[in-house]
Short mmCIF file of C-alpha atoms in Angstrom, two decimals:
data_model
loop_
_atom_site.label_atom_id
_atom_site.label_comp_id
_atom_site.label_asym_id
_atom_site.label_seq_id
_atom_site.Cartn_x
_atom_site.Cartn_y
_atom_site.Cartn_z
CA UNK A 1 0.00 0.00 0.00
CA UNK A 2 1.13 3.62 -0.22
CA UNK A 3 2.25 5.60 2.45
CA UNK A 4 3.13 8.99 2.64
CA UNK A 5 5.51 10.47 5.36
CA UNK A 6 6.71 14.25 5.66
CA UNK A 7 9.45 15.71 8.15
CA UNK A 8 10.32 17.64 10.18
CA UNK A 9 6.66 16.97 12.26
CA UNK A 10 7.25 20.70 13.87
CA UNK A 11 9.93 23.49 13.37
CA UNK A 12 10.24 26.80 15.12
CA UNK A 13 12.66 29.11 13.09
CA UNK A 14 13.51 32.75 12.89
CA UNK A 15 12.95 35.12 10.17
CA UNK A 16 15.36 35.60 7.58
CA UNK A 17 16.74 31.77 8.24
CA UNK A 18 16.32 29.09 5.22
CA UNK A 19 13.91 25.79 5.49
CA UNK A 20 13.71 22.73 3.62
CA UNK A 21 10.82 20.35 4.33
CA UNK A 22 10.87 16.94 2.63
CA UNK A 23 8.33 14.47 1.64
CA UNK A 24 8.81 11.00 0.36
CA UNK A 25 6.07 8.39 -1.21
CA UNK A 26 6.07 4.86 -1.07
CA UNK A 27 4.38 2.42 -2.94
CA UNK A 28 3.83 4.24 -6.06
CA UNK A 29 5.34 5.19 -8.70
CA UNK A 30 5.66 8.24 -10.50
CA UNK A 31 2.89 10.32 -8.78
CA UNK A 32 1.87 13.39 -8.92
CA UNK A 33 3.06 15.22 -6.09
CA UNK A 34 1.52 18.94 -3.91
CA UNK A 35 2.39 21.07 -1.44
CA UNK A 36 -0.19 22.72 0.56
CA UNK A 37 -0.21 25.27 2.89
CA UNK A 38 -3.06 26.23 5.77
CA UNK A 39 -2.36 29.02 7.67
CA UNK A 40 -4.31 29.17 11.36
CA UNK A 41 -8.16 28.66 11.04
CA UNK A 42 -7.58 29.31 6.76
CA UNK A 43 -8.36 26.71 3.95
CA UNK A 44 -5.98 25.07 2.23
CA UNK A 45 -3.42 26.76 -0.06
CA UNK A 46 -1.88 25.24 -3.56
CA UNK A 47 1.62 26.08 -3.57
CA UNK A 48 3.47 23.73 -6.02
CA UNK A 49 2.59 20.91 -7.84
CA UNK A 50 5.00 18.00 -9.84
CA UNK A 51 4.14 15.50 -12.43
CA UNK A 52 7.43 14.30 -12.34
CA UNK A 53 11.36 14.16 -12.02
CA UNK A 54 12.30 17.94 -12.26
CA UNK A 55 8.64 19.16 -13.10
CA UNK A 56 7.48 22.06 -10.56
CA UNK A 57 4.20 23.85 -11.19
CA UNK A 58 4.12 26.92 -8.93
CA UNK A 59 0.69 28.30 -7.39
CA UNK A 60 1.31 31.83 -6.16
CA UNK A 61 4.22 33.62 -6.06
CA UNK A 62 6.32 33.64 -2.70
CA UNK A 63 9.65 33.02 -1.36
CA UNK A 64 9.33 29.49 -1.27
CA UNK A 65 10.21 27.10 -3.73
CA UNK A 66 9.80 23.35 -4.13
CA UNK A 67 12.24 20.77 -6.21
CA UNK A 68 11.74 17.04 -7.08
CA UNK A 69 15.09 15.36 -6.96
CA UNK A 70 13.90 11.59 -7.33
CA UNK A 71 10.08 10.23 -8.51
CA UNK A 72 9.36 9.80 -4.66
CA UNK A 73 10.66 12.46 -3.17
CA UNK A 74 9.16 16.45 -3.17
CA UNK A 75 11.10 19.24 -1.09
CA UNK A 76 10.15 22.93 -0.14
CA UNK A 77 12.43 25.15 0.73
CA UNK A 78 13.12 28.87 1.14
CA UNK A 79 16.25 30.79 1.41
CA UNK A 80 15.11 33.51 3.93
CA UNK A 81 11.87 32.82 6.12
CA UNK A 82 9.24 35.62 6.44
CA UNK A 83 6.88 36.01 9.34
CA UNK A 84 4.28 35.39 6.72
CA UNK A 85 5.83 32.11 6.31
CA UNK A 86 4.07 30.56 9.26
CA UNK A 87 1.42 27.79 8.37
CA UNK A 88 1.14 24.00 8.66
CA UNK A 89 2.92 22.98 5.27
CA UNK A 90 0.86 19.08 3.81
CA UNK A 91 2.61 17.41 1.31
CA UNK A 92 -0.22 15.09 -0.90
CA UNK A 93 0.08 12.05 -3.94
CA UNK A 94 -2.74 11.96 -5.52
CA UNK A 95 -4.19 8.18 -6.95
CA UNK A 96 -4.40 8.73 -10.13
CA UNK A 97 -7.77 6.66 -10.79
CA UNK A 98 -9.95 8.30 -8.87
CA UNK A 99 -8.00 11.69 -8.19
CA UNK A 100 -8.13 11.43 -4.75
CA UNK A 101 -5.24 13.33 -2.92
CA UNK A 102 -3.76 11.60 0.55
CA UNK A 103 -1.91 13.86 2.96
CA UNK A 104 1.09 13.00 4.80
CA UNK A 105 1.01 13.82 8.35
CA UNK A 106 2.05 17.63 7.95
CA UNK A 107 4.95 19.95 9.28
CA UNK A 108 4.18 23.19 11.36
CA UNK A 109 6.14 25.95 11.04
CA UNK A 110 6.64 28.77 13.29
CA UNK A 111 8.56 31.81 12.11
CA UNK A 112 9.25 34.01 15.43
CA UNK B 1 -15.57 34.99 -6.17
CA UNK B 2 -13.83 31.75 -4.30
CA UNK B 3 -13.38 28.62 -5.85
CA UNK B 4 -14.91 26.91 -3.20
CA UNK B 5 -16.81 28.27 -0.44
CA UNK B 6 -18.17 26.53 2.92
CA UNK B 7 -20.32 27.88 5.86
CA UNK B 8 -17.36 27.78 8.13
CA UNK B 9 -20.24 26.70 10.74
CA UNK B 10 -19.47 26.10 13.90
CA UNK B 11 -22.69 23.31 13.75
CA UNK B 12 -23.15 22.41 17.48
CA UNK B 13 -25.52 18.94 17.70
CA UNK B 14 -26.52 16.90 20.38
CA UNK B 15 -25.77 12.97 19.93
CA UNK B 16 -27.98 11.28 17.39
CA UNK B 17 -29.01 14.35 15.66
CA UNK B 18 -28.73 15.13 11.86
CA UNK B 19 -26.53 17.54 10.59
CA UNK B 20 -25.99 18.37 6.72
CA UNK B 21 -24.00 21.42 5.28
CA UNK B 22 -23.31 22.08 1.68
CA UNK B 23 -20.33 23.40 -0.43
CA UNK B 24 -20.73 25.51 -3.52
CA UNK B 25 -18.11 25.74 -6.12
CA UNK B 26 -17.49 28.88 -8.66
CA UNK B 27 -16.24 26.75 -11.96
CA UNK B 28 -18.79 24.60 -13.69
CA UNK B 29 -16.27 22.40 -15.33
CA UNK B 30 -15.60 20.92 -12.31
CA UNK B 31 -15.36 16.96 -12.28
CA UNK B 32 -14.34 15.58 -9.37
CA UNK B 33 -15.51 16.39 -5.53
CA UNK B 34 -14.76 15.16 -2.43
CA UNK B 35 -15.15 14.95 1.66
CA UNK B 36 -12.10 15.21 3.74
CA UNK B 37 -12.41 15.30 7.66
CA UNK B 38 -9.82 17.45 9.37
CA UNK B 39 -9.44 16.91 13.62
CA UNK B 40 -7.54 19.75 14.84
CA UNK B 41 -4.01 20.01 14.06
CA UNK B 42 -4.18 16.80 11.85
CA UNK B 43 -3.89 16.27 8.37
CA UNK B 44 -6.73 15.88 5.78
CA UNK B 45 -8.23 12.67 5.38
CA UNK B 46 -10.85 11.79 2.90
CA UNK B 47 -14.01 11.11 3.86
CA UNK B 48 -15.51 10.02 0.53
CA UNK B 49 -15.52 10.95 -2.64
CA UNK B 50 -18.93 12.49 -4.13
CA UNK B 51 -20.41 11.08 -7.00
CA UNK B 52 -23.02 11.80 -10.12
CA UNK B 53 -25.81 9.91 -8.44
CA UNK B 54 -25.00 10.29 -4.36
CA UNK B 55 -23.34 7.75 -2.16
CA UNK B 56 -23.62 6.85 0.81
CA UNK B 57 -20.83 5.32 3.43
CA UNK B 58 -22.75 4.32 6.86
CA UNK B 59 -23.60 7.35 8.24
CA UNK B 60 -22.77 9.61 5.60
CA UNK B 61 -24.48 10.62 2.76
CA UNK B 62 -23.20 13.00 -0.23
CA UNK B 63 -24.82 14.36 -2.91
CA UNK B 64 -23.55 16.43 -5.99
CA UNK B 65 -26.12 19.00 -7.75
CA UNK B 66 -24.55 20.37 -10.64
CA UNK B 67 -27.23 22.79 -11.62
CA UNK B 68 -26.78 24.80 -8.52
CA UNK B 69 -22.99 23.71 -8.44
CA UNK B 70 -22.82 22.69 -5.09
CA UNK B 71 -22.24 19.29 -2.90
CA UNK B 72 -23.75 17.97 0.63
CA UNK B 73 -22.44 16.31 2.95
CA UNK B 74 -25.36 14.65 5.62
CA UNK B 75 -24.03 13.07 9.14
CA UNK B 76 -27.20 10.65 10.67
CA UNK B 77 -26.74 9.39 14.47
CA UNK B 78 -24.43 11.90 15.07
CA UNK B 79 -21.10 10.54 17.71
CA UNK B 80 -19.17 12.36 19.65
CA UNK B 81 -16.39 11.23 17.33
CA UNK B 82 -17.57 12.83 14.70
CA UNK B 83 -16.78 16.48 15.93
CA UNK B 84 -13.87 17.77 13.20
CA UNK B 85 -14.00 20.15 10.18
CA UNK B 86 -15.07 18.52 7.46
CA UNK B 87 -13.34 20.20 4.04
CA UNK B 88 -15.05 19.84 0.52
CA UNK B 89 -12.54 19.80 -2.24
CA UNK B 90 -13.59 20.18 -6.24
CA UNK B 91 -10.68 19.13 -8.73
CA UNK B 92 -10.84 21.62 -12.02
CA UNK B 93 -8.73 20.13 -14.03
CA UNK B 94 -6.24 16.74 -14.27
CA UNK B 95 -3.73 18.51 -11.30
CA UNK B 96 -5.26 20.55 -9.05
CA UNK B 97 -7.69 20.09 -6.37
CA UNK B 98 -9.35 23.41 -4.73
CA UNK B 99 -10.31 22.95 -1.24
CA UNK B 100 -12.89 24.83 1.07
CA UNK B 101 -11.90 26.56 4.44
CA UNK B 102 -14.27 23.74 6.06
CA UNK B 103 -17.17 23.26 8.11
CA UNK B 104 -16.89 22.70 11.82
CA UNK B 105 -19.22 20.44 13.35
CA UNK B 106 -19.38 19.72 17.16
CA UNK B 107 -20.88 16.80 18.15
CA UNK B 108 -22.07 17.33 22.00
CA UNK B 109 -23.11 14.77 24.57
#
């Protein structure tokens, strides 16, 4: 079965300092791969998207950016953190016979 | 004008009760919707996916009306475990799925 796993679980960083969050699947292969972003009490927010190896679709423009190094793996990163930055970041597959998207269990960010 | 929009609720019910909220969505083109149930500071996890003709999964019923361009979601026998937000998504296009703010429901004893 797939699984879908995303770390670090909780980060607490100060402005102006980089991130990287990574995401790996399992179980599939070559799926298409999102990062979301919900900020406190907010929906959920399409930042980048991947089809594959190297593909990045971005949402909205922002500091951030997102890479896809091998078919199972998605990372998001930023060079300088803004206050702004804050959120709970999800990282999804989605199946592609149904569309269905599955969440892995989500990072939270803090930017003090 | 949203892509999706939600009554962000709170819906307070006793045990047992009904409870049924809706979710309209802005593109008609739309072709695939879905139920996720958020607990606090949890990921997403679908619920069910909506279909044409309605489903139903126990307890939970969900209906698509494309006319009006919105979906329900309807909760029978209400349990206490059943207190979350509940987040309708609507997928546009191959890629991308658009997802509501969600509804809160609370479930009381």
């Amino acid at each position: 079965s797939q699984t879908i796993h995303q770390w670090p679980a909780t980060l607490v960083q100060p402005v102006g300092s980089p991130l990287s969050l990574e995401c790996t699947v399992e179980g599939t292969s070559n799926p298409n791969l999102y990062w979301y972003r919900q900020a406190a009490g907010r929906g959920l927010q399409l930042l980048f998207y991947s089809v594959g190896i190297g593909q990045i679709s971005s949402e909205v423009p922002q500091n951030l950016s997102a890479s896809r190094p091998q078919d199972r793996q998605f990372i998001l990163s930023s060079k300088k953190l803004l206050l702004s930055d804050s959120g709970f970041y999800l990282c999804a597959w989605r199946r592609e016979d149904t569309g269905e998207l599955f969440f892995g269990e989500g990072s939270r960010l803090t930017v003090l | 004008r949203k892509e999706v929009e939600q009554d962000p609720g709170p819906f307070n019910v006793p045990e047992g009760a009904t409870v049924a909220f809706n979710c309209t969505y802005s593109n008609s083109a739309s072709q695939s919707f879905f139920w996720y149930r958020q607990d606090c500071r949890k990921e997403p996890k679908l619920l069910m996916s909506v279909y044409s003709s309605g489903n139903e999964d126990g307890r939970f019923t969900a209906q698509l009306n494309r006319a009006s361009q919105y979906i329900s979601l309807l909760i029978r026998d209400s349990k206490l475990s059943d207190s979350a937000t509940y987040l309708c998504a609507v997928n546009h296009n191959d890629y991308k799925l658009s997802f509501g703010a969600g509804t809160t429901v609370t479930v009381r004893a």
